[in-house]
PDB file of C-alpha atoms in Angstrom:
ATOM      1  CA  UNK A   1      92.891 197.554 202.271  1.00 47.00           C
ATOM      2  CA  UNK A   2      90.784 199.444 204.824  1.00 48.00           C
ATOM      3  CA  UNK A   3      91.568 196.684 207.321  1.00 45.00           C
ATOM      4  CA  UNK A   4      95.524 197.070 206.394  1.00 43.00           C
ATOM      5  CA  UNK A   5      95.299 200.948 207.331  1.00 44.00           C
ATOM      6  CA  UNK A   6      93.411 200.306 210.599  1.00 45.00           C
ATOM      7  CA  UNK A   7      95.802 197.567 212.083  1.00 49.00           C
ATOM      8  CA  UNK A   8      98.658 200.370 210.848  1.00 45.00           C
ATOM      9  CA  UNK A   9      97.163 203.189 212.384  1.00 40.00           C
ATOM     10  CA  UNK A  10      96.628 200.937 215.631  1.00 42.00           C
ATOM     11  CA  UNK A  11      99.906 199.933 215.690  1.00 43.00           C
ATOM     12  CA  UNK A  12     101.397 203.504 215.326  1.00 38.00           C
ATOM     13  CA  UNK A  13      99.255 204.683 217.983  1.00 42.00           C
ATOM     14  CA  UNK A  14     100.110 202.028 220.528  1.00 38.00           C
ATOM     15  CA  UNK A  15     104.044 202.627 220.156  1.00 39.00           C
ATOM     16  CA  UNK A  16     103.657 206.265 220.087  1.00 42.00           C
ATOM     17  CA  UNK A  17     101.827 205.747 223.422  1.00 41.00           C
ATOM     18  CA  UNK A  18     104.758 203.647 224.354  1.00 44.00           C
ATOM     19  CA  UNK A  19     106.860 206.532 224.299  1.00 38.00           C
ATOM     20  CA  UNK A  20     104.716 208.905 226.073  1.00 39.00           C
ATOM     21  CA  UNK A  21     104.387 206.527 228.742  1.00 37.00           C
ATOM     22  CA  UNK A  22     107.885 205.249 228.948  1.00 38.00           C
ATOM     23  CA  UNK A  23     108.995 208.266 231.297  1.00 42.00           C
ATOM     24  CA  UNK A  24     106.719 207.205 233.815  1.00 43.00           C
ATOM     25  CA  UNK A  25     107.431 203.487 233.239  1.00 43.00           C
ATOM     26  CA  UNK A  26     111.126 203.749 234.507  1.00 55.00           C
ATOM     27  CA  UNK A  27     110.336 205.736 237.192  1.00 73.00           C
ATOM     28  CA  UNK A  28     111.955 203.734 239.572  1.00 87.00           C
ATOM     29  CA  UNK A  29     110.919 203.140 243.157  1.00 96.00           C
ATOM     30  CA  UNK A  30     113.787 204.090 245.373  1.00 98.00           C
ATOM     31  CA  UNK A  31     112.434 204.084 249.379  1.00 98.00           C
ATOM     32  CA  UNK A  32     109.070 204.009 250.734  1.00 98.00           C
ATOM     33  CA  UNK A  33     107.299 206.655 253.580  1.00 98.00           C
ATOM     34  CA  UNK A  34     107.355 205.007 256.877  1.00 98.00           C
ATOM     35  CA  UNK A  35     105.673 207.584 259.153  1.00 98.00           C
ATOM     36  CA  UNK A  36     104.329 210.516 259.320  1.00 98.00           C
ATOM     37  CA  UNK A  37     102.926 213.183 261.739  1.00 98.00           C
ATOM     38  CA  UNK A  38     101.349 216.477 260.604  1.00 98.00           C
ATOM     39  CA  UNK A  39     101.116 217.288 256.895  1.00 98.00           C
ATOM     40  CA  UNK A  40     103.969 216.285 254.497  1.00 98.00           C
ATOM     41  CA  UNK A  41     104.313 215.513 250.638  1.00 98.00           C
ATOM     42  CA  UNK A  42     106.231 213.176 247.655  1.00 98.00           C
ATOM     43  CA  UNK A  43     106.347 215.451 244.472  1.00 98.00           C
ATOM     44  CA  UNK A  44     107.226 213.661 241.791  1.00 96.00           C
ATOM     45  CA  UNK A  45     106.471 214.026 237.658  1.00 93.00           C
ATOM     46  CA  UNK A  46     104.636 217.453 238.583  1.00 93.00           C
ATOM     47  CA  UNK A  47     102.437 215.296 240.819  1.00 96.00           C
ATOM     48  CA  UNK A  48     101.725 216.070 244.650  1.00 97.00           C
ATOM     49  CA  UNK A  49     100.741 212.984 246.964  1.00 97.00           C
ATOM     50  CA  UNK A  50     100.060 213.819 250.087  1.00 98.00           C
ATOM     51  CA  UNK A  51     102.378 211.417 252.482  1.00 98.00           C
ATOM     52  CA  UNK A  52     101.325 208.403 254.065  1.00 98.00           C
ATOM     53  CA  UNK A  53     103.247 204.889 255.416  1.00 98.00           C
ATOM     54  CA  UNK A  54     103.399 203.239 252.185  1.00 98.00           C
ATOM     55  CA  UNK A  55     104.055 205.794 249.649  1.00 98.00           C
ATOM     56  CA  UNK A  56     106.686 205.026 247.024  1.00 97.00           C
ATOM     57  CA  UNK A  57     109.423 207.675 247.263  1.00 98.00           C
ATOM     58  CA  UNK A  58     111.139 207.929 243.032  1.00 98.00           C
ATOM     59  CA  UNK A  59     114.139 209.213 241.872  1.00 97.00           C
ATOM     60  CA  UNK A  60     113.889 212.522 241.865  1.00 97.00           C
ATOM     61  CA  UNK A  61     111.060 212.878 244.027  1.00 98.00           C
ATOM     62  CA  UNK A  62     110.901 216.029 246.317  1.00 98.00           C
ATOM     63  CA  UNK A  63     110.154 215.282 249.467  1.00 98.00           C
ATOM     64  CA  UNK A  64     108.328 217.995 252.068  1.00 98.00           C
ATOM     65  CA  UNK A  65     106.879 218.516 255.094  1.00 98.00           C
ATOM     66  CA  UNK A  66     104.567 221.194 256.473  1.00 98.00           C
ATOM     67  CA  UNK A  67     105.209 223.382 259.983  1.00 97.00           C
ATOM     68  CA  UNK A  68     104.651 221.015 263.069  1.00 96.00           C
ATOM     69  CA  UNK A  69     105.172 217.737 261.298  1.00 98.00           C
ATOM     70  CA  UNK A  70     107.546 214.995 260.487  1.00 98.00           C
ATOM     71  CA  UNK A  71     108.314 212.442 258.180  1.00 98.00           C
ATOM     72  CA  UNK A  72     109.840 209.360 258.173  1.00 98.00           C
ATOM     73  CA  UNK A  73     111.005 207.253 254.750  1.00 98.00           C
ATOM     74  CA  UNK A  74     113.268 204.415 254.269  1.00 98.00           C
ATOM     75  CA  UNK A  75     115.079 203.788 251.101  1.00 98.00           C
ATOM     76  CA  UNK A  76     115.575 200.784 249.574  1.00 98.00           C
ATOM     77  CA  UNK A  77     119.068 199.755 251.007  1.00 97.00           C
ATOM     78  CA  UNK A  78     117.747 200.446 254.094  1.00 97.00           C
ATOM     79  CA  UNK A  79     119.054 204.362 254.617  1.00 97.00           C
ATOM     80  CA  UNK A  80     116.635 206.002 257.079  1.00 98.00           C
ATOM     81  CA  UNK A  81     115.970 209.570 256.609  1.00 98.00           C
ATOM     82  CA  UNK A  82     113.547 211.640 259.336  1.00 98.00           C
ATOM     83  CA  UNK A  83     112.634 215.137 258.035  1.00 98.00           C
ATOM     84  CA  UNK A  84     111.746 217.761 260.620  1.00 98.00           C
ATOM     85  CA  UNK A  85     109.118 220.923 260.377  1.00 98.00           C
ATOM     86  CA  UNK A  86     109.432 222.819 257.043  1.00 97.00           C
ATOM     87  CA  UNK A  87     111.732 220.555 255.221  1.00 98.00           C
ATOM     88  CA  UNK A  88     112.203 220.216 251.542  1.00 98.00           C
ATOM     89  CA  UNK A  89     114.532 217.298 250.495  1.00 98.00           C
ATOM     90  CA  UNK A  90     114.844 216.378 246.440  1.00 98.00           C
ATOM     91  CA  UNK A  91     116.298 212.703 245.961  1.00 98.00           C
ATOM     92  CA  UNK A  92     118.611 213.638 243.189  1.00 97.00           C
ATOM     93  CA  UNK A  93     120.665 210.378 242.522  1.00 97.00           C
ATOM     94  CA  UNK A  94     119.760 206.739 243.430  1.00 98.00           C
ATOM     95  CA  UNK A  95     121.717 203.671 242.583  1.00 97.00           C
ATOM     96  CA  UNK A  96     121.449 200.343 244.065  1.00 97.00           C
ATOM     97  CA  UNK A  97     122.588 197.672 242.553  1.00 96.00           C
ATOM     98  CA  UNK A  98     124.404 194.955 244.824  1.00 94.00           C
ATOM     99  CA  UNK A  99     125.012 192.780 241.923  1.00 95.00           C
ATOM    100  CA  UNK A 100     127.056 194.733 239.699  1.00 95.00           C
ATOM    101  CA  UNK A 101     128.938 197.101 243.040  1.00 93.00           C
ATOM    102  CA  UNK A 102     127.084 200.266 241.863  1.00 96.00           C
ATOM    103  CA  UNK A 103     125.870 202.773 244.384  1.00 97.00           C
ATOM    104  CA  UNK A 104     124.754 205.925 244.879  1.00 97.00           C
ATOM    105  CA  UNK A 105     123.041 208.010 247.043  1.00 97.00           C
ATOM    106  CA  UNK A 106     122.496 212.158 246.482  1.00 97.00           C
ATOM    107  CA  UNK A 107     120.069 214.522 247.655  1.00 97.00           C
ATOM    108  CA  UNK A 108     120.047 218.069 247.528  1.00 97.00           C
ATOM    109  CA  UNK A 109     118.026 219.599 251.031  1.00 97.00           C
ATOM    110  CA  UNK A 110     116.600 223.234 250.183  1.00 97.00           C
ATOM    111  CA  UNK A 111     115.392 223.824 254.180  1.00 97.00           C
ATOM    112  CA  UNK A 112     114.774 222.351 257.408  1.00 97.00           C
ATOM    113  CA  UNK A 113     116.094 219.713 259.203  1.00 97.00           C
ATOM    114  CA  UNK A 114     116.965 215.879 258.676  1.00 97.00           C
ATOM    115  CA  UNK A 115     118.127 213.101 260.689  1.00 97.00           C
ATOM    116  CA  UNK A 116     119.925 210.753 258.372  1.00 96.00           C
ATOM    117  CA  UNK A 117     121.044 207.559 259.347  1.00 96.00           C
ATOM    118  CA  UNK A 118     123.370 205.375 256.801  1.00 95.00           C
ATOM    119  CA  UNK A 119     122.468 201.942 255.301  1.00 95.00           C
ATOM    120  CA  UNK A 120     124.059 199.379 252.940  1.00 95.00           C
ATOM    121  CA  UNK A 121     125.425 202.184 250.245  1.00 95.00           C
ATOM    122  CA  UNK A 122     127.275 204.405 253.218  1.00 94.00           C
ATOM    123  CA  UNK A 123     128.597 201.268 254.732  1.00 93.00           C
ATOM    124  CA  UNK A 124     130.129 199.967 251.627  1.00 93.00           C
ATOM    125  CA  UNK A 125     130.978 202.738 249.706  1.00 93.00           C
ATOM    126  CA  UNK A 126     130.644 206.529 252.084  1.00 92.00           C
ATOM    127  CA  UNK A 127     132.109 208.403 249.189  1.00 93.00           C
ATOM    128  CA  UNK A 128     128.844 207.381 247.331  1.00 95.00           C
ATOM    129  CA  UNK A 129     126.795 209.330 249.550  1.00 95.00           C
ATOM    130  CA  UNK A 130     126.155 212.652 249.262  1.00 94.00           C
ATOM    131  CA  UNK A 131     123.319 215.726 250.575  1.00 95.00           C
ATOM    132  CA  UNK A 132     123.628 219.086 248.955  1.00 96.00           C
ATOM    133  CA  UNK A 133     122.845 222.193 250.971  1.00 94.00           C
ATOM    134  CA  UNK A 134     122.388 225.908 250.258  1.00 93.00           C
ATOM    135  CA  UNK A 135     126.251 226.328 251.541  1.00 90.00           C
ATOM    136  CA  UNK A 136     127.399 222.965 250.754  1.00 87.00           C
ATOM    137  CA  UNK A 137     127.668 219.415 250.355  1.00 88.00           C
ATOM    138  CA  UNK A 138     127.946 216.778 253.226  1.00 86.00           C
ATOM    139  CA  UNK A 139     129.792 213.545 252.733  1.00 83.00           C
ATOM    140  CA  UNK A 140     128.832 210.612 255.111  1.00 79.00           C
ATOM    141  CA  UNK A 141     131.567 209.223 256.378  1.00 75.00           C
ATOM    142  CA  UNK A 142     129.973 208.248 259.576  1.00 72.00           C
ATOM    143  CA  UNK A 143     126.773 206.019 260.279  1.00 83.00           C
ATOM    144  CA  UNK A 144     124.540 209.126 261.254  1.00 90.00           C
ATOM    145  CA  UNK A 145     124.097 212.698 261.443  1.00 88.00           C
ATOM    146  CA  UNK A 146     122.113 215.304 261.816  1.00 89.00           C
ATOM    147  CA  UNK A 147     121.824 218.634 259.711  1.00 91.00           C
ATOM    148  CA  UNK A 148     119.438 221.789 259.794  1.00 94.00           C
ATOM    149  CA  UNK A 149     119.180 224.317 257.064  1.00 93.00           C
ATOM    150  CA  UNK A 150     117.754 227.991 257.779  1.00 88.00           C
ATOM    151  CA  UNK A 151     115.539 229.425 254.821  1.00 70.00           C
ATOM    152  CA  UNK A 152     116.803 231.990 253.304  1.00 69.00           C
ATOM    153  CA  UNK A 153     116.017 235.339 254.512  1.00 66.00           C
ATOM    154  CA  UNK A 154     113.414 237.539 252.033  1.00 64.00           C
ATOM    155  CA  UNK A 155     113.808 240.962 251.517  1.00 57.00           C
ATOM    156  CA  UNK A 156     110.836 243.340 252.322  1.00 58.00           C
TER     157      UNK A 156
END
């Protein structure tokens, strides 16, 4: 019987810990940091990694860079995106599936500046791509552009 409640109890206890961890599990890997010069950041799940060629970029991953550095990443369909000094960037929405004609591309860019420069999902579907400022949104329709975005001013 005691043997009964212990193969229970461990079976409980490993699909309860399949839940906790299934958040993290489908956190999916949407580009990848190419360069970087200076200081500069992926936030994602609460979690700050300091930037380096090689770091996964997720959905929903805020992306940042400190005051006299840069930052390069390259998503998965091959969009390139340089970030300037002082730049906060959040990858919002990321879908890129080929296969089935599903894609997607939105961020949402809090400050600073950013080079973007399209790939696959702006080629075959612009209206799919989207970057959210303060004062607005930006549709590509184009293969690149460039956009800066002043902090906003504090009050003293």
């Amino acid at each position: 019987m005691k043997h009964l409640i212990r193969q229970s109890l461990t079976a409980v206890m490993l699909l309860l810990s399949g839940f906790v961890l299934l958040p993290f599990a489908q956190a999916e890997t949407v580009g990848t940091v190419k360069t970087v010069t200076g200081e500069a950041w992926v936030i994602s799940g609460g979690q700050r990694v300091k930037a380096e060629a090689g770091t996964s970029v997720l959905l929903g991953s805020q992306l940042k860079t400190a005051k006299a550095s840069s930052m390069g990443v390259t998503f998965k369909d091959n969009t390139l995106m340089s970030f300037g000094p002082d730049t906060e960037l959040t990858v919002e929405e990321y879908l890129f599936a080929p296969a089935k004609g599903q894609y997607k591309l939105g961020a949402r860019m809090d400050k600073g500046s950013l080079n973007y420069l399209s790939g696959v999902i702006a080629k075959l579907k612009p209206e799919a791509v989207t970057v959210k400022t303060p004062t607005g949104t930006i549709g590509v329709r184009g293969t690149q552009f460039l956009v800066t975005v002043q902090a906003p001013a504090t009050a003293n």
